Short mmCIF file of C-alpha atoms in Angstrom, two decimals:
data_model
loop_
_atom_site.label_atom_id
_atom_site.label_comp_id
_atom_site.label_asym_id
_atom_site.label_seq_id
_atom_site.Cartn_x
_atom_site.Cartn_y
_atom_site.Cartn_z
CA MET A 1 4.72 11.06 16.99
CA HIS A 2 7.52 12.70 19.15
CA ILE A 3 10.39 11.83 17.30
CA HIS A 4 13.06 12.40 19.63
CA GLN A 5 11.43 10.04 22.34
CA GLU A 6 11.05 7.38 19.55
CA ILE A 7 14.78 7.31 18.66
CA ARG A 8 15.41 7.34 22.35
CA GLU A 9 13.05 4.48 23.23
CA PHE A 10 14.03 2.50 20.14
CA LEU A 11 17.76 2.72 20.56
CA THR A 12 17.40 2.10 24.47
CA THR A 13 15.38 -1.22 23.73
CA ARG A 14 17.84 -2.60 21.06
CA ARG A 15 20.71 -2.09 23.48
CA ALA A 16 18.99 -3.65 26.32
CA ARG A 17 18.46 -6.98 24.35
CA LEU A 18 22.03 -7.27 23.32
CA THR A 19 24.21 -9.21 25.81
CA PRO A 20 28.33 -8.76 25.92
CA GLU A 21 28.54 -12.34 24.68
CA ARG A 22 26.35 -11.77 21.73
CA ALA A 23 28.28 -8.83 20.77
CA GLY A 24 31.67 -10.55 21.26
CA LEU A 25 32.68 -8.63 24.11
CA PRO A 26 34.40 -10.26 27.22
CA ASN A 27 32.38 -10.64 30.26
CA TYR A 28 34.43 -10.80 33.33
CA GLY A 29 31.49 -12.05 35.37
CA ARG A 30 30.86 -8.69 37.19
CA THR A 31 27.23 -7.70 38.17
CA ARG A 32 25.78 -5.49 35.41
CA ARG A 33 23.42 -2.61 36.45
CA VAL A 34 21.82 -2.17 33.10
CA ALA A 35 20.36 -4.83 30.88
CA GLY A 36 22.29 -5.58 27.76
CA LEU A 37 25.12 -3.41 26.60
CA ARG A 38 26.27 -0.35 28.04
CA ARG A 39 26.44 2.82 26.22
CA GLU A 40 30.17 2.82 26.17
CA GLU A 41 30.27 -0.44 24.84
CA VAL A 42 27.86 0.42 21.83
CA ALA A 43 30.21 3.25 21.19
CA LEU A 44 33.03 1.13 21.18
CA LEU A 45 31.51 -1.29 18.71
CA ALA A 46 30.41 1.54 16.56
CA GLY A 47 33.64 3.47 16.54
CA ILE A 48 32.23 6.50 17.86
CA SER A 49 32.76 8.51 21.10
CA VAL A 50 30.67 7.75 24.21
CA GLU A 51 29.33 11.30 24.04
CA TYR A 52 28.35 11.09 20.40
CA TYR A 53 26.52 8.06 21.09
CA THR A 54 24.97 9.10 24.21
CA ARG A 55 23.69 12.20 22.56
CA LEU A 56 22.07 10.30 19.80
CA GLU A 57 20.37 7.83 22.25
CA ARG A 58 18.77 10.74 23.78
CA GLY A 59 17.17 11.52 20.60
CA ASN A 60 19.47 14.24 19.42
CA ALA A 61 20.15 13.07 15.94
CA ARG A 62 20.31 16.24 14.00
CA GLY A 63 22.92 16.09 11.23
CA VAL A 64 23.89 12.45 12.03
CA SER A 65 25.50 10.74 8.94
CA ASP A 66 24.42 7.76 7.24
CA GLU A 67 27.96 6.18 7.96
CA VAL A 68 27.25 6.71 11.68
CA LEU A 69 23.91 5.11 11.54
CA GLY A 70 25.36 2.28 9.66
CA SER A 71 27.86 1.91 12.34
CA VAL A 72 25.29 1.98 15.18
CA SER A 73 23.00 -0.37 13.32
CA ALA A 74 25.95 -2.70 13.08
CA ALA A 75 26.90 -2.42 16.59
CA LEU A 76 23.20 -3.12 17.94
CA GLN A 77 23.05 -5.93 15.16
CA LEU A 78 19.88 -4.39 13.75
CA ASP A 79 18.00 -6.45 11.02
CA GLU A 80 17.00 -4.79 7.84
CA ALA A 81 13.56 -3.67 9.31
CA GLU A 82 15.27 -2.36 12.06
CA ARG A 83 17.91 -0.38 10.30
CA GLU A 84 15.26 1.18 7.83
CA HIS A 85 13.22 2.24 11.01
CA LEU A 86 16.03 3.87 12.60
CA VAL A 87 16.88 5.85 9.08
CA ASP A 88 13.09 6.80 8.84
CA LEU A 89 13.14 8.16 12.33
CA VAL A 90 16.25 10.27 11.61
CA ARG A 91 15.09 11.33 8.39
CA THR A 92 12.00 12.74 9.92
CA LEU A 93 13.89 14.56 12.65
CA ASN A 94 16.28 16.11 10.02
CA ASP A 95 13.45 17.06 7.72
CA THR A 96 13.33 20.88 7.74
CA ARG A 97 10.07 21.25 5.86
CA PRO A 98 6.86 21.65 7.86
CA PRO A 99 5.13 18.32 8.66
CA ARG A 100 3.07 17.09 5.82
CA LYS A 101 -0.22 15.55 7.25
CA ALA A 102 -1.32 12.54 5.41
CA VAL A 103 -4.01 9.79 5.49
CA SER A 104 -3.88 6.17 4.83
CA PRO A 105 -4.63 5.31 1.15
CA THR A 106 -8.18 3.98 0.60
CA GLN A 107 -8.88 4.50 -3.14
CA LEU A 108 -8.66 1.85 -5.64
CA ARG A 109 -8.24 1.78 -9.27
CA GLY A 110 -10.64 -0.46 -11.18
CA SER A 111 -7.80 -2.25 -12.86
CA VAL A 112 -6.47 -3.40 -9.35
CA ARG A 113 -10.02 -4.71 -8.16
CA ARG A 114 -10.18 -6.64 -11.47
CA VAL A 115 -6.95 -8.26 -10.99
CA VAL A 116 -7.91 -9.26 -7.47
CA ASP A 117 -11.39 -10.50 -8.56
CA ALA A 118 -9.85 -12.73 -11.43
CA ILE A 119 -7.92 -14.54 -8.74
CA THR A 120 -10.56 -17.22 -8.16
CA ASP A 121 -8.81 -20.05 -6.65
CA LEU A 122 -6.81 -18.21 -3.81
CA PRO A 123 -7.67 -15.69 -1.23
CA ALA A 124 -6.50 -12.20 -2.20
CA PHE A 125 -7.29 -8.69 -1.18
CA VAL A 126 -5.93 -5.20 -1.09
CA THR A 127 -4.74 -3.56 2.17
CA ASN A 128 -2.93 -0.37 3.14
CA GLY A 129 -0.15 0.13 5.79
CA ARG A 130 -3.09 0.74 8.49
CA THR A 131 -4.32 -2.80 7.65
CA ASP A 132 -7.50 -1.66 6.38
CA ILE A 133 -8.89 -4.29 3.86
CA LEU A 134 -10.05 -2.08 1.05
CA HIS A 135 -11.22 -4.91 -1.58
CA ALA A 136 -11.26 -8.70 -1.13
CA ASN A 137 -12.09 -11.40 -3.50
CA ALA A 138 -14.66 -14.08 -2.82
CA VAL A 139 -12.37 -16.45 -1.29
CA ALA A 140 -10.65 -13.88 0.95
CA GLN A 141 -14.04 -12.89 2.11
CA ALA A 142 -15.09 -16.50 2.90
CA LEU A 143 -11.61 -16.80 4.78
CA TYR A 144 -12.03 -13.82 6.68
CA SER A 145 -15.64 -14.56 7.29
CA GLU A 146 -15.21 -13.69 11.13
CA GLN A 147 -13.60 -10.38 10.33
CA PHE A 148 -16.16 -9.38 7.72
CA ARG A 149 -18.91 -9.57 10.28
CA ASP A 150 -17.59 -6.42 11.76
CA PRO A 151 -20.19 -3.71 10.35
CA VAL A 152 -17.58 -0.92 10.48
CA ARG A 153 -15.92 -0.27 7.11
CA PRO A 154 -13.29 -0.66 6.05
CA VAL A 155 -12.61 -3.83 7.68
CA ASN A 156 -9.37 -3.53 9.84
CA SER A 157 -7.19 -6.44 10.59
CA ALA A 158 -5.39 -4.98 13.79
CA ARG A 159 -8.69 -3.86 15.07
CA PHE A 160 -10.00 -7.42 14.67
CA LEU A 161 -7.10 -8.88 16.17
CA PHE A 162 -7.14 -7.08 19.35
CA LEU A 163 -10.72 -5.82 19.96
CA ASP A 164 -12.80 -8.80 18.78
CA PRO A 165 -12.62 -11.96 21.13
CA ARG A 166 -13.31 -14.12 18.10
CA ALA A 167 -9.66 -13.43 16.71
CA ARG A 168 -8.13 -15.52 19.57
CA THR A 169 -9.93 -18.51 18.20
CA PHE A 170 -9.74 -17.64 14.64
CA PHE A 171 -5.93 -17.31 14.68
CA ALA A 172 -4.25 -20.74 15.91
CA ASP A 173 -1.26 -18.71 17.04
CA TRP A 174 -2.87 -15.57 18.20
CA GLU A 175 0.17 -14.42 20.47
CA GLY A 176 2.52 -14.66 17.40
CA THR A 177 0.35 -13.07 15.01
CA VAL A 178 -0.40 -9.99 17.26
CA ARG A 179 3.53 -9.59 17.74
CA ASP A 180 3.93 -9.40 14.02
CA MET A 181 0.92 -7.25 13.61
CA VAL A 182 2.33 -4.70 16.03
CA ALA A 183 5.85 -4.83 14.81
CA ALA A 184 4.72 -4.18 11.31
CA LEU A 185 2.71 -1.17 12.53
CA ARG A 186 5.48 0.17 14.44
CA ALA A 187 7.37 0.34 11.25
CA GLN A 188 4.67 1.71 9.23
CA VAL A 189 4.54 4.59 11.98
CA GLY A 190 8.25 5.24 11.40
CA HIS A 191 7.81 5.37 7.61
CA ASN A 192 4.54 7.60 7.64
CA PRO A 193 4.82 9.51 11.03
CA TYR A 194 2.13 12.06 9.95
CA ASP A 195 -0.48 9.63 8.74
CA ARG A 196 -3.64 10.68 10.80
CA ASP A 197 -5.68 7.52 10.20
CA LEU A 198 -2.81 5.40 11.31
CA SER A 199 -2.27 7.61 14.65
CA ASP A 200 -5.88 7.43 15.20
CA LEU A 201 -5.87 3.72 14.84
CA ILE A 202 -2.69 3.35 17.27
CA GLY A 203 -4.74 5.76 19.81
CA LEU A 204 -7.62 3.51 19.60
CA LEU A 205 -5.96 0.27 20.24
CA SER A 206 -3.49 1.69 23.00
CA THR A 207 -6.80 2.81 24.96
CA ARG A 208 -8.85 -0.51 24.57
CA SER A 209 -6.12 -3.08 24.54
CA ASP A 210 -3.58 -4.07 27.32
CA GLU A 211 -2.12 -6.30 25.12
CA PHE A 212 -1.38 -3.72 22.48
CA ARG A 213 0.10 -1.36 24.96
CA VAL A 214 2.36 -3.90 26.23
CA LEU A 215 3.86 -5.04 22.71
CA TRP A 216 3.78 -1.32 21.46
CA ALA A 217 6.16 -0.27 24.29
CA ARG A 218 8.69 -2.87 23.09
CA HIS A 219 9.60 -1.04 20.03
CA ASP A 220 9.80 -4.07 17.73
CA VAL A 221 9.61 -3.65 14.08
CA ARG A 222 9.36 -6.05 11.22
CA PHE A 223 8.50 -6.11 7.47
CA HIS A 224 5.31 -8.11 6.64
CA ARG A 225 6.32 -9.28 3.32
CA SER A 226 5.88 -13.07 3.42
CA GLY A 227 5.33 -15.95 6.01
CA ILE A 228 2.92 -18.41 7.24
CA LYS A 229 -0.39 -18.25 9.01
CA ARG A 230 -2.43 -20.85 11.09
CA PHE A 231 -6.31 -20.36 11.11
CA ARG A 232 -9.20 -22.26 12.61
CA HIS A 233 -11.65 -21.71 10.40
CA PRO A 234 -15.38 -22.07 11.45
CA LEU A 235 -16.43 -23.77 8.16
CA VAL A 236 -13.33 -25.94 7.00
CA GLY A 237 -11.39 -26.30 9.96
CA ASP A 238 -7.58 -25.84 10.30
CA LEU A 239 -5.74 -24.06 7.61
CA THR A 240 -1.97 -23.54 7.49
CA LEU A 241 -1.26 -20.94 4.57
CA THR A 242 1.45 -19.08 3.12
CA TYR A 243 0.96 -15.45 2.56
CA GLU A 244 2.81 -12.92 -0.06
CA ARG A 245 2.45 -9.34 0.05
CA LEU A 246 2.95 -7.66 -3.20
CA GLU A 247 3.42 -3.83 -3.17
CA LEU A 248 1.77 -1.84 -5.89
CA PRO A 249 4.38 0.60 -7.09
CA ALA A 250 1.76 2.67 -8.98
CA ASP A 251 -0.28 3.00 -5.79
CA PRO A 252 2.21 3.79 -2.76
CA GLY A 253 1.03 2.62 0.58
CA LEU A 254 -1.21 -0.19 -0.99
CA ALA A 255 -0.26 -4.03 -1.70
CA ILE A 256 -2.13 -7.20 -2.57
CA VAL A 257 -2.04 -9.93 -0.32
CA THR A 258 -2.42 -13.50 -1.57
CA TYR A 259 -2.66 -17.08 0.60
CA SER A 260 -1.97 -20.37 -0.68
CA ALA A 261 -1.66 -23.93 0.53
CA GLU A 262 1.11 -26.59 0.27
CA PRO A 263 -0.14 -28.80 -2.85
CA GLY A 264 -1.47 -31.98 -1.60
CA SER A 265 -1.62 -31.05 2.13
CA SER A 266 -4.70 -31.09 4.31
CA SER A 267 -5.10 -27.30 4.05
CA ASP A 268 -4.93 -27.51 0.37
CA VAL A 269 -8.04 -29.70 0.50
CA ALA A 270 -9.69 -27.29 3.08
CA LEU A 271 -8.89 -24.39 0.78
CA ALA A 272 -10.50 -26.01 -2.18
CA GLU A 273 -13.36 -26.59 -0.17
CA LEU A 274 -13.56 -22.82 0.92
CA VAL A 275 -13.12 -21.91 -2.61
CA ARG A 276 -16.32 -24.03 -3.62
CA TRP A 277 -18.31 -22.44 -0.61
CA ALA A 278 -17.14 -19.09 -1.68
CA THR A 279 -18.11 -19.65 -5.35
CA THR A 280 -21.63 -20.99 -4.38
CA ARG A 281 -22.26 -18.13 -1.98
CA GLU A 282 -21.23 -15.64 -4.84
CA ARG A 283 -23.59 -17.43 -7.39
CA LEU A 284 -26.64 -17.53 -5.18
CA ALA A 285 -26.02 -13.77 -4.29
CA ALA A 286 -25.73 -12.93 -8.03
CA ASP A 287 -29.13 -15.05 -8.73
CA GLN A 288 -30.97 -13.11 -5.99
CA ILE A 289 -29.80 -9.57 -7.27
CA GLY A 290 -30.88 -11.01 -10.72
CA GLU A 291 -34.43 -11.79 -9.33
CA MET A 292 -34.92 -8.61 -7.72
CA ASN A 293 -34.04 -6.53 -10.78
CA ALA A 294 -36.25 -8.82 -12.84
CA ARG A 295 -39.24 -7.88 -10.66
#
């Protein structure tokens, strides 16, 4: 990742989306030659010189203090994810140590697997920042049955979303889902810029998906901690589920994701049906293995 370019494009896109009215600046009705605020307006709001802000927006963030980053973030009205992303980029630029190559974590402790498998009435799985599904309980495998048809392992949610035509039917709000996915991946790249596996995934999606390239160029970032997703499941029909992402402090980069339905809703009924189907499939698979071992 070219950090100078990342900082430049991130700040430029944030400035372009902010209007004078939204920033609380007077607009005298003159035609503006740039989208959003001018650099001098951001500098004014941040309380720094135009020259200093211009240097920062050009990607020259050497020695920039946390106080200045906080002022610029406030001027551009960055949310929590955007502020953290800017700090990550500047931290990487100012890191004097040689780049430390890394890969996305893929190894799971047995205790984590047992916790996920012990959740029998909700979909639960373990994922990393690259969106690999490293382990899933029976209900999660049933929920993501379309995704698990991909023979490539580990199953990858971003790859399914952009490269598998079935994703457009499976996700009721495919457009919103891909926007969230790209924004989460962008934040992850800022946090782990030298993750080789993550870079490979971004390269693959950029090469093969026009939609991904367009969204990636927007430089949007967001956290993927909780929210609602709507599915069109081929077996149980429509599902509206709330997801929670639970980070694993003892395993940096890994998280457990769970889905649940509003009690008494039609999605709750459909999810219960999916649980029964998953349980039956798991029992039949176990019986089949038992018969083979008995021969």
